[in-house]
Amino acid sequence: MIVMKFGGTSVQNTEMIDNAISIAENQLERAPLLVSSAMGKTTDKLVSISEAAVTGNSKLAFSIFEEIKAGHFFTINTFLSGDNLRFATERAEKLFEELSSLTKGLTLLRECSPRSTDAILSFGELLSTTIITARARERGIETILLDSRKLIKTDDNFTSATPLMDKTGELIRGAVFPTSGKLYVAQGFIATNLNGATTTLGRGGSDYSATIYGASLRAEEVQIWTDVDGIMTTDPRIIPEARTIPIISYDEAAELAFFGAKVVHPSTIVPAIDREIPVLVKNTNNPDGEYTTIAPSSGKTGLKAISIKKNITLIEIKTGRMVNAYGFLARIFSVFEKYQTSVDIVTTSEVSVSMTIENQSNLKEIVADLNLLGKVSVEQDKSIVCLVGQDLWQDSVVIARIFKIMEGLPIRMISLGASRINLTLVVPESHCEESLKKLHAGFFN
Ligand code: ADP
Ligand code: ASP
Ligand code: MG
């Protein structure tokens, strides 16, 4: 069997949905399970509803609600008829009633906890998969709609939950029986915790859902269908000359995703690793074009791609107490653990430690606690430029070239060798894109 995941732009309107269904139909004999994101920018709009609810702005919340509703019903009424139209209309009406009650309740309370946010965000995928199922049936394909909330179980970490793979695998294998000629459809992104409350896997999490289904069903392949020709040497939106990388290793892809390449969710690879399931990244608008295979090994060393991550905060803590002391780093990291903030890059010297964080929601509290350990300084508006490639750390020629290209550009922090496959630079945000352009031109043009 295979899993094929379609992202928001790949199912944003009737033409794109038909295109996605055709891609699945062409592979029907491979027993596909189609995982879909919400249509277009629906999830962003649902986020806006939750934000409007917190401020009690009922008018705004309901105007966005009406916009989402009109868009989905337009799609339903455009290409469905008879039983399929009835099925989609009834389900969508029910979903919009639930979303309306939820929006009303939260606007009154002026509240939107992470738990309520997940409940609101789940409607995008529930709607899109309803429509896709109805349309596939309309086209004569035997289609079964699954409910990922009943099949994927996670911990309680709302808005960024982690799947409980053993339980999830049992549930999926008990409900899904991939068969040649039949299409299964499931929601990406959404799941439930052990108490049945809706959780989500984090923004962009449908990729992760695809490999969760893939690993649970021992898929021969997972296909991620998106709006670019696979994983490229950098984000083609910033650098149009970016080129497709034909083959990239699990480690390299994970590193790129973690450091800003939005093309796949950072956790996508995790479920694929154990069973060495190949993950293909392909373009819905160019199905026969170039694409990327993410595999256990790429078989090639050297620089493969560059990613950037903006809005990074750098925290430096200086103290004489570190000299010959043990347990000091542990005390620093316990502060970050307390405020559930992950540290991306760390460098240390005998008297200071520099760290970068992305999540600034508890910055004030973190700084207050760290002040008890030493003198703290905070620098904002930094960016990470991450260069990824197998055994990059050993290649002094490449390393020298990187710094030659960066000549004259300010570098605030460097990390090399931590994972053997990346060199990470922290630069001021104002120099981020210039650094990326120069490095990309230097290596790939
Ligand atoms: P989807 O909705 O299909 O999940 P996303 O918007 O999440 O799509 O991811 C695709 C986008 O990722 C591309 O449009 C591109 O701008 C961006 N991107 C960032 N880095 C890369 C990269 N190295 N290769 C390809 N795309 C990238
Ligand atoms: N719809 C969700 C989002 O926009 C999940 C996804 O697209 O992967 O984040
Ligand atoms: Mg995505």
Coordinates of C-alpha atoms and ligand atoms in Angstrom, one line a residue:
M1 CA 0.0 0.0 0.0
I2 CA 1.0 3.6 -0.3
V3 CA 0.1 6.8 1.5
M4 CA -0.3 10.0 -0.4
K5 CA -0.6 13.4 1.3
F6 CA -1.9 16.5 -0.3
G7 CA -1.1 19.9 1.2
G8 CA -3.5 23.0 1.5
T9 CA -2.7 24.5 -2.0
S10 CA -3.0 21.0 -3.6
V11 CA -6.7 20.9 -2.5
Q12 CA -7.5 24.6 -2.5
N13 CA -10.4 24.5 -5.1
T14 CA -12.4 22.1 -7.3
E15 CA -9.7 21.9 -10.0
M16 CA -7.0 21.1 -7.5
I17 CA -9.1 18.5 -5.7
D18 CA -9.9 16.8 -9.0
N19 CA -6.2 16.9 -9.9
A20 CA -5.3 15.3 -6.5
I21 CA -8.0 12.6 -7.0
S22 CA -6.6 11.9 -10.5
I23 CA -3.1 11.4 -9.0
A24 CA -4.6 8.9 -6.5
E25 CA -6.8 7.3 -9.2
N26 CA -3.7 6.7 -11.4
Q27 CA -2.2 4.6 -8.5
L28 CA -5.4 2.9 -7.3
E29 CA -3.9 -0.5 -7.8
R30 CA -1.3 0.3 -5.2
A31 CA -4.0 0.5 -2.5
P32 CA -3.7 4.2 -1.6
L33 CA -4.6 6.0 1.6
L34 CA -5.0 9.7 0.9
V35 CA -4.2 12.1 3.7
S36 CA -5.4 15.7 3.2
S37 CA -4.7 19.0 4.7
A38 CA -7.4 21.7 5.1
M39 CA -8.3 23.5 1.8
G40 CA -6.0 26.5 1.0
K41 CA -5.6 28.9 3.9
T42 CA -8.5 27.5 6.0
T43 CA -6.3 26.7 9.0
D44 CA -5.0 30.3 9.0
K45 CA -8.6 31.5 9.0
L46 CA -9.5 29.2 11.9
V47 CA -6.5 30.6 13.8
S48 CA -8.0 34.1 13.2
I49 CA -11.3 33.0 14.6
S50 CA -9.6 31.7 17.8
E51 CA -7.7 35.0 18.1
A52 CA -10.9 37.1 17.6
A53 CA -12.6 34.9 20.2
V54 CA -10.0 35.8 22.8
T55 CA -10.7 39.5 22.4
G56 CA -14.5 38.9 22.5
N57 CA -14.8 40.2 18.9
S58 CA -17.8 38.2 17.9
K59 CA -18.4 40.2 14.8
L60 CA -15.0 39.5 13.4
A61 CA -15.1 35.8 14.5
F62 CA -18.4 35.3 12.7
S63 CA -17.4 37.2 9.6
I64 CA -14.4 34.8 9.2
F65 CA -16.7 31.9 10.0
E66 CA -19.1 32.9 7.2
E67 CA -16.2 33.3 4.7
I68 CA -15.0 29.7 5.4
K69 CA -18.6 28.4 5.2
A70 CA -19.3 30.1 1.9
G71 CA -16.0 28.8 0.4
H72 CA -16.7 25.2 1.3
F73 CA -20.3 25.3 0.2
F74 CA -19.3 26.9 -3.0
T75 CA -17.0 23.9 -3.6
I76 CA -19.6 21.4 -2.6
N77 CA -22.3 22.9 -4.8
T78 CA -19.9 23.2 -7.8
F79 CA -19.0 19.6 -8.4
L80 CA -21.2 17.3 -6.4
S81 CA -24.7 15.9 -7.1
G82 CA -27.3 13.4 -5.9
D83 CA -26.2 11.2 -2.9
N84 CA -22.7 12.7 -2.9
L85 CA -24.1 16.2 -2.6
R86 CA -26.4 15.1 0.2
F87 CA -23.6 13.4 2.1
A88 CA -21.2 16.3 1.9
T89 CA -23.9 18.9 2.6
E90 CA -25.2 17.1 5.7
R91 CA -21.8 16.5 7.1
A92 CA -20.6 20.1 6.4
E93 CA -23.8 21.6 7.9
K94 CA -23.2 19.6 11.1
L95 CA -19.6 20.6 11.2
F96 CA -20.4 24.3 10.8
E97 CA -23.0 24.0 13.5
E98 CA -20.4 22.6 15.9
L99 CA -17.9 25.3 14.9
S100 CA -20.5 28.0 15.3
S101 CA -21.3 26.8 18.9
L102 CA -17.7 26.6 19.8
T103 CA -17.0 30.1 18.4
K104 CA -20.0 31.5 20.3
G105 CA -18.8 29.9 23.6
L106 CA -15.2 31.0 23.3
T107 CA -16.2 34.5 22.3
L108 CA -18.4 34.8 25.4
L109 CA -15.7 33.5 27.6
R110 CA -13.0 35.5 25.8
E111 CA -10.9 32.4 26.1
C112 CA -8.9 30.2 23.8
S113 CA -6.7 27.6 25.6
P114 CA -4.4 25.4 23.5
R115 CA -7.1 22.7 23.9
S116 CA -9.9 24.9 22.5
T117 CA -7.5 26.1 19.7
D118 CA -7.1 22.5 18.6
A119 CA -10.8 21.9 18.7
I120 CA -11.3 24.9 16.4
L121 CA -8.4 24.1 14.0
S122 CA -9.6 20.5 13.5
F123 CA -12.6 21.7 11.3
G124 CA -10.4 22.5 8.3
E125 CA -9.3 18.9 7.7
L126 CA -12.7 17.4 8.7
L127 CA -14.3 19.6 5.9
S128 CA -11.7 19.0 3.2
T129 CA -11.8 15.2 3.6
T130 CA -15.6 15.2 3.5
I131 CA -15.5 17.0 0.2
I132 CA -12.7 14.9 -1.3
T133 CA -14.5 11.7 -0.3
A134 CA -17.7 12.8 -1.9
R135 CA -16.0 14.0 -5.1
A136 CA -14.0 10.7 -5.4
R137 CA -17.3 8.8 -5.1
E138 CA -18.9 11.1 -7.6
R139 CA -16.1 10.0 -10.0
G140 CA -16.9 6.4 -9.4
I141 CA -14.1 5.5 -7.1
E142 CA -14.9 3.3 -4.1
T143 CA -13.9 5.5 -1.2
I144 CA -13.8 5.1 2.5
L145 CA -13.6 8.1 4.8
L146 CA -11.6 7.6 8.0
D147 CA -11.7 9.7 11.2
S148 CA -8.1 10.4 12.3
R149 CA -9.4 11.4 15.7
K150 CA -10.3 7.8 16.3
L151 CA -7.1 6.4 14.9
I152 CA -4.2 8.6 15.9
K153 CA -3.7 8.9 19.7
T154 CA -1.3 11.4 21.2
D155 CA -0.1 12.8 24.4
D156 CA -1.8 15.9 26.0
N157 CA 0.5 18.5 24.4
F158 CA -2.2 20.4 22.7
T159 CA -1.2 22.4 19.5
S160 CA 1.9 20.3 19.1
A161 CA 1.1 16.8 20.3
T162 CA 3.3 13.7 19.9
P163 CA 1.7 10.4 18.7
L164 CA 1.6 7.4 20.9
M165 CA 2.8 5.1 18.2
D166 CA 2.0 1.6 19.7
K167 CA -1.6 2.4 20.4
T168 CA -2.0 4.3 17.2
G169 CA -0.6 1.5 15.1
E170 CA -3.0 -1.0 16.7
L171 CA -6.0 1.3 16.0
I172 CA -5.0 2.0 12.4
R173 CA -4.3 -1.7 11.6
G174 CA -7.7 -2.6 13.2
A175 CA -9.6 -0.2 11.0
V176 CA -7.8 0.2 7.7
F177 CA -7.5 -2.7 5.2
P178 CA -5.7 -1.3 2.2
T179 CA -7.0 -2.9 -0.9
S180 CA -6.2 -2.6 -4.6
G181 CA -8.8 -0.5 -6.4
K182 CA -10.1 1.1 -3.2
L183 CA -9.3 4.6 -1.8
Y184 CA -9.1 5.5 1.8
V185 CA -9.2 9.2 2.8
A186 CA -8.0 10.5 6.2
Q187 CA -7.5 13.9 7.8
G188 CA -3.9 15.1 8.3
F189 CA -2.9 17.2 11.3
I190 CA -5.6 16.0 13.8
A191 CA -5.8 13.4 16.4
T192 CA -7.1 12.9 20.0
N193 CA -5.5 12.3 23.4
L194 CA -6.3 9.2 25.5
N195 CA -9.4 11.0 26.9
G196 CA -10.7 11.7 23.5
A197 CA -10.0 15.4 23.4
T198 CA -9.0 16.7 19.9
T199 CA -5.3 17.4 19.6
T200 CA -3.2 18.6 16.6
L201 CA 0.4 17.7 15.5
G202 CA 1.5 21.3 15.1
R203 CA 1.2 23.6 12.1
G204 CA 2.1 21.8 8.9
G205 CA 1.5 18.5 10.7
S206 CA -0.3 16.6 7.9
D207 CA 3.1 15.4 6.6
Y208 CA 3.6 13.8 10.0
S209 CA 0.1 12.2 9.8
A210 CA 1.1 10.7 6.5
T211 CA 4.1 8.9 7.8
I212 CA 2.2 7.9 11.0
Y213 CA -0.3 6.1 8.7
G214 CA 2.5 4.8 6.5
A215 CA 4.5 3.3 9.4
S216 CA 1.4 1.8 11.0
L217 CA 0.4 0.1 7.7
R218 CA 3.9 -0.8 6.7
A219 CA 3.5 1.3 3.5
E220 CA 5.9 0.6 0.6
E221 CA 6.1 4.4 0.1
V222 CA 4.8 7.7 1.4
Q223 CA 4.2 10.5 -1.2
I224 CA 4.0 14.1 0.0
W225 CA 2.3 16.1 -2.8
T226 CA 3.0 19.9 -2.5
D227 CA 3.4 23.0 -4.6
V228 CA 7.1 22.8 -5.5
D229 CA 9.3 20.2 -7.3
G230 CA 10.4 18.4 -4.1
I231 CA 13.0 19.5 -1.6
M232 CA 15.2 22.1 -3.2
T233 CA 18.6 23.5 -2.6
T234 CA 16.8 26.3 -0.8
D235 CA 13.3 27.9 -0.6
P236 CA 12.4 28.6 -4.2
R237 CA 10.2 31.5 -3.1
I238 CA 13.3 33.3 -1.9
I239 CA 15.7 32.1 -4.5
P240 CA 14.0 31.1 -7.8
E241 CA 17.2 29.5 -9.1
A242 CA 16.9 26.8 -6.4
R243 CA 17.2 23.2 -7.8
T244 CA 15.5 20.0 -6.9
I245 CA 17.6 17.5 -4.8
P246 CA 16.9 14.1 -6.3
I247 CA 17.9 12.1 -3.2
I248 CA 18.4 13.2 0.4
S249 CA 18.9 11.2 3.6
Y250 CA 16.4 11.0 6.5
D251 CA 18.9 12.9 8.7
E252 CA 19.6 15.6 6.1
A253 CA 15.8 16.2 5.5
A254 CA 15.1 16.3 9.2
E255 CA 17.8 18.8 9.8
L256 CA 16.6 21.0 7.0
A257 CA 13.0 20.8 8.1
F258 CA 14.0 21.6 11.7
F259 CA 15.9 24.6 10.7
G260 CA 13.2 26.3 8.6
A261 CA 12.6 24.4 5.3
K262 CA 8.8 24.3 5.6
V263 CA 8.4 21.8 2.7
V264 CA 8.1 19.0 5.2
H265 CA 7.1 19.1 8.9
P266 CA 10.2 18.5 11.1
S267 CA 8.8 15.2 12.6
T268 CA 7.8 13.7 9.3
I269 CA 10.8 11.4 9.0
V270 CA 10.5 9.9 12.5
P271 CA 7.9 7.2 11.8
A272 CA 9.5 6.4 8.5
I273 CA 13.0 5.6 9.9
D274 CA 12.3 2.2 11.6
R275 CA 10.9 0.6 8.6
E276 CA 13.0 2.5 6.2
I277 CA 10.0 3.7 4.2
P278 CA 10.9 6.0 1.3
V279 CA 9.2 9.4 1.4
L280 CA 8.8 11.1 -2.0
V281 CA 8.2 14.8 -2.2
K282 CA 6.4 15.7 -5.5
N283 CA 4.6 18.7 -7.1
T284 CA 0.9 18.4 -7.7
N285 CA 1.1 21.0 -10.5
N286 CA 3.9 19.1 -12.2
P287 CA 3.3 15.4 -11.3
D288 CA 5.8 14.1 -13.9
G289 CA 8.5 16.6 -13.1
E290 CA 11.5 16.3 -10.9
Y291 CA 11.0 15.2 -7.3
T292 CA 12.9 14.2 -4.2
T293 CA 13.2 10.8 -2.6
I294 CA 14.0 10.9 1.2
A295 CA 15.8 7.6 1.9
P296 CA 17.9 6.1 4.7
S297 CA 21.0 7.3 3.0
S298 CA 21.7 9.7 0.1
G299 CA 25.0 8.1 -0.8
K300 CA 26.5 11.5 -1.4
T301 CA 28.6 13.8 0.7
G302 CA 28.9 17.6 0.3
L303 CA 26.6 20.5 0.7
K304 CA 23.0 19.7 -0.3
A305 CA 20.8 22.5 0.8
I306 CA 20.6 25.7 2.8
S307 CA 17.6 26.7 5.0
I308 CA 16.9 29.8 7.1
K309 CA 14.9 30.4 10.2
K310 CA 13.9 33.9 11.3
N311 CA 12.8 35.5 14.5
I312 CA 15.5 33.8 16.6
T313 CA 16.4 35.2 20.0
L314 CA 20.0 34.8 21.4
I315 CA 20.5 34.5 25.1
E316 CA 24.0 34.8 26.6
I317 CA 24.8 34.1 30.2
K318 CA 28.2 35.1 31.6
T319 CA 29.6 34.0 34.9
G320 CA 32.9 33.3 36.6
R321 CA 31.2 30.4 38.4
M322 CA 31.5 28.2 35.4
V323 CA 35.2 27.9 35.7
N324 CA 36.0 24.3 36.8
A325 CA 32.4 23.9 38.0
Y326 CA 30.2 21.0 37.2
G327 CA 26.4 20.9 37.0
F328 CA 26.3 24.5 35.8
L329 CA 24.9 23.7 32.3
A330 CA 22.4 21.4 33.9
R331 CA 21.1 24.3 36.0
I332 CA 20.9 26.6 33.0
F333 CA 18.9 24.0 31.0
S334 CA 16.6 23.2 33.9
V335 CA 15.3 26.8 33.5
F336 CA 14.4 26.2 29.8
E337 CA 12.8 22.9 30.8
K338 CA 10.7 24.6 33.5
Y339 CA 9.3 27.0 30.8
Q340 CA 9.0 24.3 28.1
T341 CA 11.2 26.2 25.7
S342 CA 13.5 24.3 23.5
V343 CA 17.0 25.5 22.8
D344 CA 18.2 25.1 19.2
I345 CA 21.9 26.0 19.2
V346 CA 24.3 26.2 22.1
T347 CA 28.0 27.3 22.3
T348 CA 30.0 27.5 25.5
S349 CA 33.3 28.9 26.7
E350 CA 34.8 28.8 30.2
V351 CA 32.9 31.9 31.3
S352 CA 29.8 32.1 29.1
V353 CA 27.1 30.1 27.4
S354 CA 25.2 31.4 24.3
M355 CA 21.9 29.8 23.3
T356 CA 19.2 30.4 20.7
I357 CA 15.5 30.0 21.2
E358 CA 12.6 30.4 18.8
N359 CA 9.6 30.4 21.2
Q360 CA 9.7 33.7 23.1
S361 CA 6.5 33.3 25.0
N362 CA 8.2 32.9 28.3
L363 CA 11.3 35.0 27.6
K364 CA 10.8 37.4 30.6
E365 CA 10.5 34.5 33.1
I366 CA 13.4 32.7 31.6
V367 CA 15.7 35.7 31.8
A368 CA 14.5 36.4 35.4
D369 CA 15.5 32.8 36.5
L370 CA 18.8 32.9 34.5
N371 CA 19.7 36.1 36.2
L372 CA 20.1 34.1 39.4
L373 CA 22.9 32.1 37.7
G374 CA 24.9 34.9 36.0
K375 CA 24.8 38.1 33.9
V376 CA 22.2 37.6 31.2
S377 CA 22.0 39.5 27.9
V378 CA 19.3 39.1 25.2
E379 CA 19.7 39.8 21.5
Q380 CA 16.6 39.7 19.3
D381 CA 16.0 39.8 15.5
K382 CA 18.5 37.1 14.7
S383 CA 18.3 34.4 12.1
I384 CA 19.7 31.0 11.6
V385 CA 21.3 30.0 8.3
C386 CA 21.7 26.3 8.2
L387 CA 23.9 24.5 5.7
V388 CA 23.2 20.8 5.4
G389 CA 25.1 17.9 3.8
Q390 CA 26.4 14.5 4.7
D391 CA 29.9 14.7 6.4
L392 CA 30.0 18.4 5.9
W393 CA 31.9 18.8 9.2
Q394 CA 34.8 16.8 7.8
D395 CA 35.2 18.7 4.6
S396 CA 37.6 21.6 5.4
V397 CA 37.5 22.8 1.7
V398 CA 33.7 23.3 1.9
I399 CA 34.0 24.9 5.4
A400 CA 36.7 27.3 4.1
R401 CA 34.5 28.2 1.1
I402 CA 31.6 29.0 3.3
F403 CA 33.6 31.4 5.4
K404 CA 35.2 32.9 2.3
I405 CA 31.7 33.6 0.9
M406 CA 30.6 35.1 4.3
E407 CA 33.5 37.5 4.3
G408 CA 32.3 40.9 5.3
L409 CA 29.0 39.6 6.6
P410 CA 28.5 39.6 10.4
I411 CA 28.3 36.2 12.1
R412 CA 27.2 36.1 15.7
M413 CA 27.4 32.4 16.4
I414 CA 28.7 29.2 14.8
S415 CA 27.9 25.5 15.4
L416 CA 29.6 22.8 13.5
G417 CA 29.8 19.0 14.0
A418 CA 27.0 18.6 16.5
S419 CA 25.2 16.4 14.0
R420 CA 28.0 15.7 11.5
I421 CA 25.7 17.0 8.8
N422 CA 25.2 20.7 9.4
L423 CA 27.0 23.9 9.8
T424 CA 24.8 26.5 11.5
L425 CA 25.4 30.2 11.5
V426 CA 23.5 32.8 13.5
V427 CA 23.4 36.2 11.8
P428 CA 21.5 39.4 12.3
E429 CA 18.1 39.2 10.6
S430 CA 19.0 42.2 8.5
H431 CA 21.8 40.1 6.9
C432 CA 19.9 36.8 6.6
E433 CA 18.7 36.8 3.1
E434 CA 21.9 38.4 1.8
S435 CA 23.9 35.6 3.4
L436 CA 21.5 33.0 1.9
K437 CA 21.7 34.5 -1.6
K438 CA 25.5 34.7 -1.5
L439 CA 26.0 31.1 -0.1
H440 CA 23.4 29.7 -2.6
A441 CA 25.0 31.4 -5.5
G442 CA 28.5 30.4 -4.4
F443 CA 27.6 26.7 -4.1
F444 CA 24.8 26.0 -6.6
N445 CA 25.1 28.4 -9.5
Ligands
ADP1 P1 1.9 22.2 1.8 O1 0.7 23.0 2.0 O2 1.8 21.3 0.5 O3 2.2 21.3 3.0 P2 4.0 24.1 2.5 O4 3.6 25.5 2.2 O5 3.8 23.6 3.9 O6 3.1 23.1 1.5 O7 5.4 23.7 2.0 C1 5.8 24.0 0.7 C2 6.6 25.3 0.6 O8 7.9 25.1 1.3 C3 7.1 25.7 -0.7 O9 6.1 26.5 -1.4 C4 8.3 26.5 -0.4 O10 8.1 27.9 -0.5 C5 8.7 26.1 1.0 N1 10.1 25.7 1.1 C6 11.0 26.1 2.1 N2 12.2 25.6 1.9 C7 12.1 24.8 0.9 C8 13.0 23.9 0.2 N3 14.3 23.7 0.6 N4 12.6 23.2 -0.9 C9 11.3 23.3 -1.3 N5 10.4 24.1 -0.7 C10 10.8 24.8 0.3
ASP2 N1 -3.8 22.4 7.9 C1 -2.7 22.4 8.8 C2 -1.9 23.7 8.7 O1 -2.2 24.6 7.9 C3 -1.8 21.2 8.7 C4 -1.1 21.1 7.3 O2 -1.4 21.8 6.4 O3 -0.2 20.3 7.3 O4 -1.0 23.8 9.5
MG3 MG 3.2 21.8 4.8

